[in-house]
C-alpha positions in Angstrom: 28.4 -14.6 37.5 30.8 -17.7 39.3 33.7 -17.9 37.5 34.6 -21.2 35.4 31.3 -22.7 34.8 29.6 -22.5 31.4 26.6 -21.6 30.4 25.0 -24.7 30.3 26.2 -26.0 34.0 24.6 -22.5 34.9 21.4 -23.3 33.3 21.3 -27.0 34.7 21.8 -25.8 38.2 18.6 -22.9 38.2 16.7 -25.7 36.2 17.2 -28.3 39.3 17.3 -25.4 42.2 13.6 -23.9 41.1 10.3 -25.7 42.4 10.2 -27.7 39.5 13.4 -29.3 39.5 12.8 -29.1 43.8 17.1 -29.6 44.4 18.6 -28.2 47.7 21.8 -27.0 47.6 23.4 -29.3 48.8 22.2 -31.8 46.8 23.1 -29.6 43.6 26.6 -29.6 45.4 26.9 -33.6 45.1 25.4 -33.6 41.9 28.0 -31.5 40.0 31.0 -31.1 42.3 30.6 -27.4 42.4 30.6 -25.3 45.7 27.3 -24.0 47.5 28.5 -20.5 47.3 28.5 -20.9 43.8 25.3 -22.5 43.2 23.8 -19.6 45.0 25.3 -17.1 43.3 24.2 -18.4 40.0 20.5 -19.2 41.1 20.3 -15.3 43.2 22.2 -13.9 39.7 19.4 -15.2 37.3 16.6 -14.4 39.1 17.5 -10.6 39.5 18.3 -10.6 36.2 14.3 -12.2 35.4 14.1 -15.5 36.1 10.9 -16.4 37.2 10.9 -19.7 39.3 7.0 -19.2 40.0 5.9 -19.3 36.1 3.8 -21.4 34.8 6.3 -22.1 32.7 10.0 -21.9 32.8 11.8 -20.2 30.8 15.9 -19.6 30.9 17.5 -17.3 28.6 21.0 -16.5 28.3 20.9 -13.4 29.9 20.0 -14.9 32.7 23.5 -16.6 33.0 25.7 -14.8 30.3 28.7 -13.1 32.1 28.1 -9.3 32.8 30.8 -7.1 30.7 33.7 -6.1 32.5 34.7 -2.6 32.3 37.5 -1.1 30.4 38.9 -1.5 26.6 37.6 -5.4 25.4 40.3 -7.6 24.5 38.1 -8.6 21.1 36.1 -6.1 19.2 33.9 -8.3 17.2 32.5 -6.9 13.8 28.7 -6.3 15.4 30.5 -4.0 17.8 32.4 -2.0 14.6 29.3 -1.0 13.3 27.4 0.5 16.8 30.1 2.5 17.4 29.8 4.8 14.7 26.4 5.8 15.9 25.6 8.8 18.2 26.0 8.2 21.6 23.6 9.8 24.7 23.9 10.3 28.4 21.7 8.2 30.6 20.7 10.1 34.0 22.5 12.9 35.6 24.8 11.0 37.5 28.3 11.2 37.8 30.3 9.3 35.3 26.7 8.6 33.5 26.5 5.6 31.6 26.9 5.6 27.5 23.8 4.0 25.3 25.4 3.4 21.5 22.2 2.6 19.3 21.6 2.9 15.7 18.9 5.9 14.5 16.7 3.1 13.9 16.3 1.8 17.5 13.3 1.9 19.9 14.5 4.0 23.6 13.0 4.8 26.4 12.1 8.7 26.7 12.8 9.0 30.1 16.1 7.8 30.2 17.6 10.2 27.8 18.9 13.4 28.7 17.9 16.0 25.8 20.9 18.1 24.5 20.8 20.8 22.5 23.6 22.2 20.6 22.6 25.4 19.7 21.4 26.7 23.4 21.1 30.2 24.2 20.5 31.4 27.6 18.9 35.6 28.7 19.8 37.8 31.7 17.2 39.0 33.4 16.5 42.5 35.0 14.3 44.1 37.6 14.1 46.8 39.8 11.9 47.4 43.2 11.6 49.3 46.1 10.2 48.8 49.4 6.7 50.2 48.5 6.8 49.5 44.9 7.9 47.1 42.6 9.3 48.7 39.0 9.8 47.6 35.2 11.8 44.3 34.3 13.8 43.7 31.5 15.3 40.3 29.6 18.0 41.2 27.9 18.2 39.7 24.1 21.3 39.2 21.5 21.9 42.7 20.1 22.1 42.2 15.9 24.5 43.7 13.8 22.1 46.7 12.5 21.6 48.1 16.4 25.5 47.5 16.7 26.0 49.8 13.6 23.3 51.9 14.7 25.1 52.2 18.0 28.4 53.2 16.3 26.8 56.1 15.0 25.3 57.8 17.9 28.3 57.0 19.8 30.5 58.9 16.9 27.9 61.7 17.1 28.7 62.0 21.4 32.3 62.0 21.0 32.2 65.0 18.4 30.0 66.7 20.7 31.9 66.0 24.0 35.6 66.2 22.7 36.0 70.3 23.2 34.1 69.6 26.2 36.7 67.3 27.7 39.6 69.0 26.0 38.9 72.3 27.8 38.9 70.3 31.5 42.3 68.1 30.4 43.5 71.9 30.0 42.8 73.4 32.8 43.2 70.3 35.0 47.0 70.2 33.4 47.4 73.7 33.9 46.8 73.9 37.4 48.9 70.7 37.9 52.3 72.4 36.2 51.6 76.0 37.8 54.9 76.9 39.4 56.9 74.3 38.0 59.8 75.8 36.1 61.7 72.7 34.9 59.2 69.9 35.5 61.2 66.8 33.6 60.0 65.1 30.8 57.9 65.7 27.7 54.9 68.7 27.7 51.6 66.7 28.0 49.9 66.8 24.5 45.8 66.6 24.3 45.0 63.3 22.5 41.3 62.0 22.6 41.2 58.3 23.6 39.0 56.3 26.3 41.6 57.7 29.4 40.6 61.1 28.3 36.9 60.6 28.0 36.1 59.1 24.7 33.3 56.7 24.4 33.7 53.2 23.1 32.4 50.2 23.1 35.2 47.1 24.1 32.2 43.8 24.2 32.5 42.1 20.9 30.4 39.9 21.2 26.8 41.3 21.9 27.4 41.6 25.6 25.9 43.7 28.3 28.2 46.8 27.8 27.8 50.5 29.1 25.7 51.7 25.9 22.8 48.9 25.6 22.7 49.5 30.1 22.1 53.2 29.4 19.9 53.1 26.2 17.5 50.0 27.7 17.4 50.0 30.7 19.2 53.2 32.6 17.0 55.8 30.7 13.6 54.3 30.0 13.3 51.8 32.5 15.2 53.0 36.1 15.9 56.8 36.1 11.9 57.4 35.3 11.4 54.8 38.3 13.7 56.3 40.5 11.9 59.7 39.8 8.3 58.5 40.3 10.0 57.2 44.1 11.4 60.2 44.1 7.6 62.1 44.6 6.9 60.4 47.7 11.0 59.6 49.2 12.9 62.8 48.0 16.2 60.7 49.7 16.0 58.1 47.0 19.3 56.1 46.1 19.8 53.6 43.5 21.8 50.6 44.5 23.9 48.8 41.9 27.1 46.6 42.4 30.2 47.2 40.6 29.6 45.7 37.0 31.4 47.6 34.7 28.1 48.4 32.6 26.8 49.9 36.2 30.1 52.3 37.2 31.3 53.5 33.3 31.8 57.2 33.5 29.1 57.9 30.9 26.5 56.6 33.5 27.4 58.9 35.9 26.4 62.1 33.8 22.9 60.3 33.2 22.6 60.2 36.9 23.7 63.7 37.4 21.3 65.5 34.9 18.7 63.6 36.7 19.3 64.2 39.7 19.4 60.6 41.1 21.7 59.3 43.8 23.5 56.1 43.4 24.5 54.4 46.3 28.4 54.3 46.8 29.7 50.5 46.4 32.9 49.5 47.8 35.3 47.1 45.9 35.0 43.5 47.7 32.0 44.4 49.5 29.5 41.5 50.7 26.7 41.8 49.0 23.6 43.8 50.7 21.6 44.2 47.5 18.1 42.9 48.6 17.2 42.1 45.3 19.8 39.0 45.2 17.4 37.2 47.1 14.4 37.9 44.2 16.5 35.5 41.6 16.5 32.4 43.3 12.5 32.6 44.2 11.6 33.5 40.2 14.2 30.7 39.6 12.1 28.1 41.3 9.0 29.4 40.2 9.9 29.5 36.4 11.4 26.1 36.5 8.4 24.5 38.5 7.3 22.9 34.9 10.3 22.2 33.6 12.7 24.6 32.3 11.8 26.8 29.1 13.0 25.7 26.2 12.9 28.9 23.5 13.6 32.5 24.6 10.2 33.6 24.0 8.7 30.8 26.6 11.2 31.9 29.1 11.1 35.7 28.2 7.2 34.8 29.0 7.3 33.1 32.0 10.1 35.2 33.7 7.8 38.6 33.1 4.6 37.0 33.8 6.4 35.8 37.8 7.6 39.0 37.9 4.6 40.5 37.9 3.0 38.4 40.1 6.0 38.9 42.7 4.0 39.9 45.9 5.3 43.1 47.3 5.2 41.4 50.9 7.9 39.0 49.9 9.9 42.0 48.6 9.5 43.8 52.2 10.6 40.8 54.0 13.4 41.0 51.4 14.4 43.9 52.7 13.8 43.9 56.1 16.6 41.2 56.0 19.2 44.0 55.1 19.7 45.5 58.8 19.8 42.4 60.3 22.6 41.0 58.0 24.2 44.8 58.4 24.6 43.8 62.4 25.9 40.7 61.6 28.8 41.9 59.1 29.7 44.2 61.5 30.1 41.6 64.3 32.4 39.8 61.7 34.7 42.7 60.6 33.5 42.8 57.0 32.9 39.0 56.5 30.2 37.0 55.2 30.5 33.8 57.2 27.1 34.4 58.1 23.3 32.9 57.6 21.3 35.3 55.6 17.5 35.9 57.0 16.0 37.7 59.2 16.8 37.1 62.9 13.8 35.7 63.0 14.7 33.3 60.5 11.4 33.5 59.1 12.6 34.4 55.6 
């Protein structure tokens, strides 16, 4: 608002500037002495603040003309001001540098200007498997409780008693062959001790994560391995492709793989990624969230499995017929991925 004029000045001038006080400007101007920029700013400030010069009756409240607060600390806190802030506060929008609303419990607010927050969220990881003929099982991973975690310690125990001579006997002869024909080889005699660099099993999440054991015991052997070997009836030359997550490459998996008789895919260390299923998360993405996103793990655990299963398997083959193409174009960039992914078609 202009600067050195009071409220009432203000409120005289939009009284004489509307139809019924019919002023021009420049008569204002003569009238009070202050400058037609001014006047214009005051009149153009009230009335996009409410002012209705059309009414059938006028009416000119203060915060029509009141100053707007500056930004920054206020020079005064008055005692009214004390007692808001010790409210809770929310975030309006999802703007940048979002505005702050301080109201007591007790206040009316608009709904849909308040961003819900929830303290306590949780979030899943979500699973799935397909091939180009077939889509297979899904899986939504859930917080593993502190009985499976104990239950877990035990079998785990159980394999290392079991494996231990088995592993011993290899570090033996693995040893042995290395010192064959070295008379004085310096330093100590290597001495068999049973720890993870030797084989041992353990578990090193915490915290309820994704580790090697809950991979193999959900989804490895019930869910993948029996998919790969369904595949396998019709494409003997089946390979699973995983990345590089440490759940995926632990050594235990590989003897699951072996006694199965499944072939994993080799994955290089800093490899773009030619995983065709990468392009299946953004799609269920959009289509879980199309409502809004869930707000339990049993609503999302729902909707996640029910757009999996109504994946089509056409989309999946056009999925996969991207891989070549993006092949040829790695290739052209010596191992980069500087490049648009799709087919060359760019249909999909």
């Amino acid at each position: 608002m202009a600067p050195n004029t009071d409220i009432s000045t203000r409120s005289f001038i939009v009284a004489l500037k509307s139809p019924f006080g019919g002023k021009s400007t420049r008569e204002i101007a003569e009238m009070t002495g202050i400058s037609p920029r001014t006047i214009d700013s005051i009149y153009g400030r009230a009335c996009q603040r409410g002012f209705e010069p059309n009414a059938r009756l006028i009416k000119i409240l203060p915060q029509y003309l009141e100053d707007a607060p500056r930004a920054g600390r206020p020079r005064k806190q008055e005692e009214i001001h004390d007692a808001t802030l010790k409210n809770t506060s929310v975030v309006l929008n999802h703007r940048r540098g979002g505005y702050r609303v301080w109201r007591r419990p007790d206040e009316v607010f608009t709904k849909s200007v308040i961003r819900e927050r929830w303290k306590g969220y949780s979030e899943f990881m979500f699973w799935g498997c397909f091939t180009y003929d077939y889509k297979g099982p899904c899986h939504v991973w859930r917080p593993e409780t502190a009985q499976e975690k104990r239950d877990a310690a035990l079998q785990i125990e159980e394999l290392d008693k079991a494996l231990e001579p088995l592993m011993r006997e290899a570090w033996e002869l693995t040893t042995g062959i290395k010192r064959l024909g070295l008379r004085n080889k310096p330093g100590r005699v290597p001495q068999w001790r049973w720890v993870k660099e030797t084989g041992k099993l353990a578990r090193e999440s915490s915290r309820g994560g994704i580790d090697w054991w809950r991979y193999q015991t959900q989804v490895l052997i019930p869910k993948l391995i029996p998919f790969a070997k369904e595949c396998q009836k019709e494409r003997p030359r089946v390979f699973v492709q995983e990345d590089k997550a440490p759940s995926h490459t632990h050594h235990a998996q590989r003897t699951i793989y072996r006694n199965a008789e499944v072939e994993q895919l080799p994955w290089p260390g800093n490899s773009p990624d030619l995983n065709a299923i990468e392009a299946a998360w953004p799609w269920l993405k959009r289509k879980t969230t199309r409502r809004g996103a869930p707000k339990s793990r049993a609503e999302g655990t729902k909707v996640w499995q029910q757009y999996w299963d109504e994946l089509p398997q056409h989309q999946i083959q056009a999925w996969i017929e991207r891989i070549p193409f993006h092949i040829q174009e790695i290739i052209k960039l010596e191992g980069g991925n500087e490049y648009k992914e799709g087919r060359r078609d760019r249909s999909t």
